[in-house]
mmCIF file of C-alpha atoms in Angstrom:
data_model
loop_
_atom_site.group_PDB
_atom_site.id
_atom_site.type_symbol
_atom_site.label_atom_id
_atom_site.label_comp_id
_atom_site.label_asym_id
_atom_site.label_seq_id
_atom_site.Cartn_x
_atom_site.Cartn_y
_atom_site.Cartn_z
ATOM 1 C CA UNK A 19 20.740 79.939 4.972
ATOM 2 C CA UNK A 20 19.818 78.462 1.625
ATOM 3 C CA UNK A 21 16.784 77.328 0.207
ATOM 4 C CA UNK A 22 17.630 73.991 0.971
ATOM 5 C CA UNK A 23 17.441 74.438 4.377
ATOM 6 C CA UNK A 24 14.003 75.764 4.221
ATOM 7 C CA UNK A 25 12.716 72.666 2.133
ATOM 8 C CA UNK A 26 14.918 70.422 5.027
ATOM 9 C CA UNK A 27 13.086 71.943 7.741
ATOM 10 C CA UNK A 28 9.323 71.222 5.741
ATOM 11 C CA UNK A 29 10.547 67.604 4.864
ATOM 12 C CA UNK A 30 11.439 67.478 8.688
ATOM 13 C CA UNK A 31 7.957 68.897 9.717
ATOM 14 C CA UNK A 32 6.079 66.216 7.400
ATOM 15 C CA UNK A 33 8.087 63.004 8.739
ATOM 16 C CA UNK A 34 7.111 64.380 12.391
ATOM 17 C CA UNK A 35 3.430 64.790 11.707
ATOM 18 C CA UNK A 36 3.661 61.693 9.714
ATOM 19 C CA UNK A 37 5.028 59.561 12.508
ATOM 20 C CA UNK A 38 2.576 61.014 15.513
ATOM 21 C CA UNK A 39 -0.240 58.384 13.797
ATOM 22 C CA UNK A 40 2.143 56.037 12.824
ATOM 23 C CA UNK A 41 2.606 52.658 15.107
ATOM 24 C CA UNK A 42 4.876 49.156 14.808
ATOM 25 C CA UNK A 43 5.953 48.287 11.034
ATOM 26 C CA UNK A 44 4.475 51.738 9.822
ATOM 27 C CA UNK A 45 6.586 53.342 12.053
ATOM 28 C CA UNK A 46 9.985 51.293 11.650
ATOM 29 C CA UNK A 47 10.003 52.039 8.119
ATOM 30 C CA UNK A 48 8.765 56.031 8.188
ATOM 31 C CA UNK A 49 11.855 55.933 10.798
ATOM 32 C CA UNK A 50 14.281 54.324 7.809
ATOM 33 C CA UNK A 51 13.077 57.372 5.519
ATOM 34 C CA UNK A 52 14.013 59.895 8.068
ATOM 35 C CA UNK A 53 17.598 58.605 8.264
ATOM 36 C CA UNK A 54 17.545 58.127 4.302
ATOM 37 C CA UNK A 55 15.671 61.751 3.926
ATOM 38 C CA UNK A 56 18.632 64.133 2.402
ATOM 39 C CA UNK A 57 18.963 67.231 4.529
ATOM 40 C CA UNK A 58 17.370 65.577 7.883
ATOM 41 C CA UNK A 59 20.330 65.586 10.293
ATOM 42 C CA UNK A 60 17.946 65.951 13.756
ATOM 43 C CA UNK A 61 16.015 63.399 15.362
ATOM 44 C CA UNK A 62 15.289 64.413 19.086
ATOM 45 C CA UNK A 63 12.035 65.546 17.919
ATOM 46 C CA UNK A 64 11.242 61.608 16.635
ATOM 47 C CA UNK A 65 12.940 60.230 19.742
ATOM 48 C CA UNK A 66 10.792 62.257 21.884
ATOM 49 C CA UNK A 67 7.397 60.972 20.707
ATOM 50 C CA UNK A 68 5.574 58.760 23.367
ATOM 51 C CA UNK A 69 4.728 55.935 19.898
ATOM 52 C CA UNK A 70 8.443 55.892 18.989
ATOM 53 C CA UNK A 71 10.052 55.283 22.175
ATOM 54 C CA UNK A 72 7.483 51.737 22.635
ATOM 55 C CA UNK A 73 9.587 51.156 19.789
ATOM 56 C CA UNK A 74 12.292 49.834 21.940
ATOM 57 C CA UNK A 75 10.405 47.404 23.706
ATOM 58 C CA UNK A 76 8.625 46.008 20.690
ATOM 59 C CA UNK A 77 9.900 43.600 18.053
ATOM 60 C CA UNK A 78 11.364 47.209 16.265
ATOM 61 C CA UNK A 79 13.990 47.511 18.827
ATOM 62 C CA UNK A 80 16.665 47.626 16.646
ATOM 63 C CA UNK A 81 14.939 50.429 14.351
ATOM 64 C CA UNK A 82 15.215 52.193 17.519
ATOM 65 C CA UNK A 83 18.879 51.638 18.211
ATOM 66 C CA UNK A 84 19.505 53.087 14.877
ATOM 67 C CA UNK A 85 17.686 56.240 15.435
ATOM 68 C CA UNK A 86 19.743 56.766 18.666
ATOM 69 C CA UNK A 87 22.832 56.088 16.827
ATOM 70 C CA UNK A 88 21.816 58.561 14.552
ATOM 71 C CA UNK A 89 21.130 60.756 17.014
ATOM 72 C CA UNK A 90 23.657 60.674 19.319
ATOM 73 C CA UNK A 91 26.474 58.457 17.809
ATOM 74 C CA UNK A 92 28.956 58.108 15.077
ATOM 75 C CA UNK A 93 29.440 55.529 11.934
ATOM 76 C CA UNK A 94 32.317 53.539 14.141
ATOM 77 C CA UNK A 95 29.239 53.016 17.157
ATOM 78 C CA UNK A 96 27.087 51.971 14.168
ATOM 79 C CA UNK A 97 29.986 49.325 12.798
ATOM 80 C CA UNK A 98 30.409 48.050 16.965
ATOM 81 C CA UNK A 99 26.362 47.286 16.598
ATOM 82 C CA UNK A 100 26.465 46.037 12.830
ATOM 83 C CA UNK A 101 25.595 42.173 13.902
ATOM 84 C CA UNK A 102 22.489 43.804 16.084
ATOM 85 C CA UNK A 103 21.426 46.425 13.839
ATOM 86 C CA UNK A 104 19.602 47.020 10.456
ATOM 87 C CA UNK A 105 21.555 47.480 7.304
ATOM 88 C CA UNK A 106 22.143 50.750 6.427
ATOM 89 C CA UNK A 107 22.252 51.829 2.722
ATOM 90 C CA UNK A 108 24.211 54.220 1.111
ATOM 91 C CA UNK A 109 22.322 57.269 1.638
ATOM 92 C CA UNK A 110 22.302 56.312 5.249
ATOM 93 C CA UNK A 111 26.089 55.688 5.549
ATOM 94 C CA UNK A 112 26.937 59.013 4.003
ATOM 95 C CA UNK A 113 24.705 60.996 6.216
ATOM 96 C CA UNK A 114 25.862 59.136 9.543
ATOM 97 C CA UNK A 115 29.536 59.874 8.279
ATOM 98 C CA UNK A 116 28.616 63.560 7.793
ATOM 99 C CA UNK A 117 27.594 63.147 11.416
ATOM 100 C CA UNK A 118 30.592 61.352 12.770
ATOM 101 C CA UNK A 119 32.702 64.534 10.727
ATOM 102 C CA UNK A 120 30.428 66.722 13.392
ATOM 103 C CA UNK A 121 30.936 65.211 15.981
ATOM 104 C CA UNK A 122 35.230 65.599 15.264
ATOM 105 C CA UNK A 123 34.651 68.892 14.093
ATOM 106 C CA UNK A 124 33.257 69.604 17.466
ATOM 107 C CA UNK A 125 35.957 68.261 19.588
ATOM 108 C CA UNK A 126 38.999 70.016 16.786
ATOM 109 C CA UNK A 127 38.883 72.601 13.910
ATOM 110 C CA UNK A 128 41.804 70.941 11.796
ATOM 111 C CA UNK A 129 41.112 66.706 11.244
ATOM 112 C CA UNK A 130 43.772 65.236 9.866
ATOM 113 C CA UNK A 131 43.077 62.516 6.998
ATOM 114 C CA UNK A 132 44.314 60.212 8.991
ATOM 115 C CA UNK A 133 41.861 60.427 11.901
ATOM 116 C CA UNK A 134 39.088 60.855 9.295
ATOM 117 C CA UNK A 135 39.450 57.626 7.418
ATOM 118 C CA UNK A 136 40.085 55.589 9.964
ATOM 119 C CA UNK A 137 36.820 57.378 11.580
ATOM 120 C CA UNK A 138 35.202 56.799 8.459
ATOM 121 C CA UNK A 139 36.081 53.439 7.442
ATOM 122 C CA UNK A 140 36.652 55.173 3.918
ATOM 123 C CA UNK A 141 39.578 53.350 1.687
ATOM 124 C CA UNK A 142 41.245 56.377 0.123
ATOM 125 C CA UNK A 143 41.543 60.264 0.212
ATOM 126 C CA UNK A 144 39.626 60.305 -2.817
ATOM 127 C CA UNK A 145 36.214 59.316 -1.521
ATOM 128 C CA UNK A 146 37.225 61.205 1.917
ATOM 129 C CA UNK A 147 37.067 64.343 -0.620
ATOM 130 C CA UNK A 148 33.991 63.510 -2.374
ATOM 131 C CA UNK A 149 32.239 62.657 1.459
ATOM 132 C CA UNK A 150 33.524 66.565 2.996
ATOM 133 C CA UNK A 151 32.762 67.908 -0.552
ATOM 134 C CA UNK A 152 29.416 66.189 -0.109
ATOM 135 C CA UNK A 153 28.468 67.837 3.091
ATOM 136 C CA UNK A 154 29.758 70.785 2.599
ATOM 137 C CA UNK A 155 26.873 71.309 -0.206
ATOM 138 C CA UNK A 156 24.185 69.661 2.101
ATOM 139 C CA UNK A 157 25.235 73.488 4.639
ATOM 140 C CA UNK A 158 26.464 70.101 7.209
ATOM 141 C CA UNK A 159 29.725 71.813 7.565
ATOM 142 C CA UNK A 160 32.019 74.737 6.202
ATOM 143 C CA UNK A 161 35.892 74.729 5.935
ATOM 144 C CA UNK A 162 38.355 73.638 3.955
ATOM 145 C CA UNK A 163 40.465 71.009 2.572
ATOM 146 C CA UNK A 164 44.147 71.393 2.764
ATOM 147 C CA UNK A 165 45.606 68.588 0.437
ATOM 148 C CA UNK A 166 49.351 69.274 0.655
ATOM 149 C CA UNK A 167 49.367 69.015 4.889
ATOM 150 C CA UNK A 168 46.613 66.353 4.361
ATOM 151 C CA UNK A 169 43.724 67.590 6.792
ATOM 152 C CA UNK A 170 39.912 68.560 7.208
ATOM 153 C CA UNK A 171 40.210 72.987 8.386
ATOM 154 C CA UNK A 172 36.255 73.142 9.642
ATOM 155 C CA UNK A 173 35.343 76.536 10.096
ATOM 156 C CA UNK A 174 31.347 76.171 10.697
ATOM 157 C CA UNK A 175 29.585 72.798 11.195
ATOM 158 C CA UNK A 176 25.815 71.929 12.945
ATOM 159 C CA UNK A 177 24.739 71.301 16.161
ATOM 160 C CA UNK A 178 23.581 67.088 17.147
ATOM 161 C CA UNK A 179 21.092 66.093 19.122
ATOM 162 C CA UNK A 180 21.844 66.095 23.085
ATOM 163 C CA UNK A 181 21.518 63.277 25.380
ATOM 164 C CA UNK A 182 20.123 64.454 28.730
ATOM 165 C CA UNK A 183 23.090 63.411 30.498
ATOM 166 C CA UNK A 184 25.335 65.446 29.068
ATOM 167 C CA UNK A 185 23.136 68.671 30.442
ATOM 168 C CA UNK A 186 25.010 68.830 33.215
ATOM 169 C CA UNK A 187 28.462 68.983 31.590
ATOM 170 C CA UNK A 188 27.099 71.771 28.790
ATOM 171 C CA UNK A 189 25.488 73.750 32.193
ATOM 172 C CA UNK A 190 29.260 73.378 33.543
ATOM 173 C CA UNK A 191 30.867 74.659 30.521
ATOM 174 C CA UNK A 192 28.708 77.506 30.384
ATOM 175 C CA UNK A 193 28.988 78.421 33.894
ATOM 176 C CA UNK A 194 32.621 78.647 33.311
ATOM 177 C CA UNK A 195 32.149 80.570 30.060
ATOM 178 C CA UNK A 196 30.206 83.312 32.375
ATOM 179 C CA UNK A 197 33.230 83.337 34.608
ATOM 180 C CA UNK A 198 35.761 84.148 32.234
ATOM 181 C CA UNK A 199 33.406 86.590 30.993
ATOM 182 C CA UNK A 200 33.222 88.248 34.185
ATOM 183 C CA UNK A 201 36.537 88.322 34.866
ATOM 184 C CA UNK A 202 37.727 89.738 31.015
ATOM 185 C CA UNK A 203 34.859 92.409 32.201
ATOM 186 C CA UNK A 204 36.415 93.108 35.306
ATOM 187 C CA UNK A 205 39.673 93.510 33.882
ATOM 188 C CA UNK A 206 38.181 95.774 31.283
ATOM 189 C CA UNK A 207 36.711 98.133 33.747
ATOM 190 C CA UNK A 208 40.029 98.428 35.613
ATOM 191 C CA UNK A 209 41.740 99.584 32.552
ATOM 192 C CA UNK A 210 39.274 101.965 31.843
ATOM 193 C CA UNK A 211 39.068 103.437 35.369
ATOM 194 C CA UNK A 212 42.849 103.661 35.217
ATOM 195 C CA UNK A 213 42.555 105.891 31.470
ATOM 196 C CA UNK A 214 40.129 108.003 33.180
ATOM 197 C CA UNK A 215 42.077 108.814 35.898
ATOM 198 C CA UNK A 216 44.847 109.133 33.740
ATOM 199 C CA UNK A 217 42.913 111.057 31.632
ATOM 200 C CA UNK A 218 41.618 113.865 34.770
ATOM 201 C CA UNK A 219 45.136 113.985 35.433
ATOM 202 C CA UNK A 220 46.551 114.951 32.175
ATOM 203 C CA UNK A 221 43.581 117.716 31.943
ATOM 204 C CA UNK A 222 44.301 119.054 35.644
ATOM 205 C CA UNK A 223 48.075 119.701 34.599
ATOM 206 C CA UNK A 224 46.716 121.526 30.915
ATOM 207 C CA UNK A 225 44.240 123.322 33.459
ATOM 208 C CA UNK A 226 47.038 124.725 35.507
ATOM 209 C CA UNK A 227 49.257 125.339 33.158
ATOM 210 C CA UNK A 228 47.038 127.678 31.389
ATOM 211 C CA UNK A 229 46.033 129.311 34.298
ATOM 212 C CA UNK A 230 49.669 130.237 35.416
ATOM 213 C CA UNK A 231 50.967 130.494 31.841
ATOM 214 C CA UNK A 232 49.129 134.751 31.947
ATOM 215 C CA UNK A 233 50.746 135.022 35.263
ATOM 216 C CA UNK A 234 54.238 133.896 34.455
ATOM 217 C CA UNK A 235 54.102 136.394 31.214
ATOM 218 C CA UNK A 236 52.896 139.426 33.515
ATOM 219 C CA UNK A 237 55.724 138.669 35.636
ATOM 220 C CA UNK A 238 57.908 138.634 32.792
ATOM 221 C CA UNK A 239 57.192 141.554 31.253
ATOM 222 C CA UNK A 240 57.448 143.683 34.648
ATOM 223 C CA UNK A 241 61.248 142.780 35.180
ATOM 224 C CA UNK A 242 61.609 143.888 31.683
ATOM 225 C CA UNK A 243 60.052 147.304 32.003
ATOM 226 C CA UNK A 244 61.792 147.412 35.245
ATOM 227 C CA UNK A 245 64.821 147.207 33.569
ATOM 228 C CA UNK A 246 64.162 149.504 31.496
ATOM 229 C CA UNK A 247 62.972 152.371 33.859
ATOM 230 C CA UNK A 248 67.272 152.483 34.755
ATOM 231 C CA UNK A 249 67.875 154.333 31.540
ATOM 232 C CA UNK A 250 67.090 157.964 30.784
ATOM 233 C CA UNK A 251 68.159 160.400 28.081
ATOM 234 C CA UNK A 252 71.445 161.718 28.447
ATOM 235 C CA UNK A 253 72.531 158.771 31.000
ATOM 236 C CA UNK A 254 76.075 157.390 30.612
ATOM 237 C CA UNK A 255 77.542 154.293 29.684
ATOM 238 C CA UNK A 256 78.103 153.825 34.015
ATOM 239 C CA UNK A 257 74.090 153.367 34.444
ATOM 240 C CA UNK A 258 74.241 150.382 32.316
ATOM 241 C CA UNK A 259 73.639 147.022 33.624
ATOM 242 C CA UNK A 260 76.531 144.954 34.660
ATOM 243 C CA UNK A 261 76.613 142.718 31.666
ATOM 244 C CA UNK A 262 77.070 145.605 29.221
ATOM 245 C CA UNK A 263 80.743 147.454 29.633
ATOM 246 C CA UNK A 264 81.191 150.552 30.941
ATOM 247 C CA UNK A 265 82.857 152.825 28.716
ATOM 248 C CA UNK A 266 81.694 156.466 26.579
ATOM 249 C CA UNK A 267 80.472 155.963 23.434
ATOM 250 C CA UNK A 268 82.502 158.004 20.857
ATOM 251 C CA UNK A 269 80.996 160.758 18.473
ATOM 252 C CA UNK A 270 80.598 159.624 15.182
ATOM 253 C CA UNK A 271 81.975 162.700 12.888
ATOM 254 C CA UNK A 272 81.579 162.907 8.816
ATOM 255 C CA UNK A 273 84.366 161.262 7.149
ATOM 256 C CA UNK A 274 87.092 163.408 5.638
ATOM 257 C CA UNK A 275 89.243 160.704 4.044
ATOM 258 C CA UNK A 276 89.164 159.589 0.539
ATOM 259 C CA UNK A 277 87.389 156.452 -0.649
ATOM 260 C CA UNK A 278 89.251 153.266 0.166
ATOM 261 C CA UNK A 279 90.639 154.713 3.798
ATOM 262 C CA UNK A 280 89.461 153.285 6.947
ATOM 263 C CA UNK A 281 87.991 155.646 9.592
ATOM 264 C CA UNK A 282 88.705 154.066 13.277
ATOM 265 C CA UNK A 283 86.433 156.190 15.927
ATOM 266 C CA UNK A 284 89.001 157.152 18.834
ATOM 267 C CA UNK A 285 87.073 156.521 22.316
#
């Protein structure tokens, strides 16, 4: 991708060996610069650390509410948990509603304004724009916006954390992928056995045709000698073959009329 990506990934890397020394109100507010950090849009890494998960049983709880949210959720689970949650600022907002457009974007390819807004909690198709345009530039998502039908066409957009419960459903799905797989394969291979023998047929047919076609010509060319061989000098007309009439052909003499007269051979 870009060269923001790269410079993502190192900012990434430094927060995570950052936070592996990190404890308590150290570690509560490295965890607010993550979600803050532009380009940071992963945060199983962070979740998985022994130090951060005694978050949730500590007096940070909340801090680590957020990062799930984050993580697994969407701005309208963050708005539910307002009353129990840290303020977010706007950064933080933006980012978690270039998430929540993810999350849609994995579920449909075309998001009407509609859904997005309310989704949102955005007051006009203005800053909807600016938010998609937003993210778009951040590599979050690719598509397009269609203004005159009023909808969100995503063509690419990045993968979210996953919860380990929902390893069983993505382990379904793919075992169902492989099955329609195997049976577009299977179907493939009986169409191509079927050309083949299609094909063997065609070529025994050319095969035998060319192998009688010097046979058939012999043949012909025998019946027509053969017909020939009836005729000899001097024969009459009453050795020709049925089809021709039998009658004598007349002598053909030198004219002896003047120009413009018609000679008619008598028989």
């Amino acid at each position: 991708m870009s060269a923001e990506v790269k410079v993502t990934g190192q900012n990434q890397e430094q927060f995570l060996l950052l936070a592996k020394s990190a404890k308590g109100a150290a570690l509560a507010t490295l965890i607010h610069q993550v979600l803050e950090a532009p380009g940071v849009y992963v945060f199983g890494e962070l979740l998985d650390m022994p130090n951060v998960r005694e978050l949730a049983e500590s007096d940070f709880a909340s801090t680590f509410r957020l990062l799930t949210v984050f993580a697994y959720g969407t701005y309208a689970d963050y708005l539910a948990e307002a009353r129990n949650l840290p303020p977010l600022t706007e950064a933080q907002k933006n980012k978690l509603r270039h998430l929540s457009v993810v999350t849609l974007a994995a579920k449909v390819k075309c998001i009407p304004y509609a859904v997005l807004l309310e989704a949102l909690a955005l007051r006009n198709v203005r800053q909807l724009e600016d938010l998609v345009i937003e993210a778009v530039y951040a590599d979050v998502l690719r598509g397009s916006l269609d203004q005159r039908n009023q909808r969100l066409e995503v063509d690419y957009s990045i993968g979210r954390d996953i919860q380990r419960q929902d390893l069983s459903a993505i382990a379904r799905t793919l075992q169902e992928w492989c099955v329609g797989c195997e049976v577009v394969l299977s179907g493939i291979e009986e169409q191509v056995s079927r050309a083949n023998q299609h094909k063997e047929q065609q070529l025994g047919l050319k095969q035998q045709i060319e192998s009688e076609a010097p046979r058939e010509r012999q043949d012909l060319v025998q019946v027509e000698l053969k017909g020939l061989s009836h005729f000899a000098p001097g024969d009459t007309g009453s050795q020709l073959p049925a089809c021709l009439p039998a009658r004598p052909l007349g002598v053909l003499k030198e004219p002896s009329c003047a120009p413009g007269q018609l000679i008619i051979l008598g028989s």
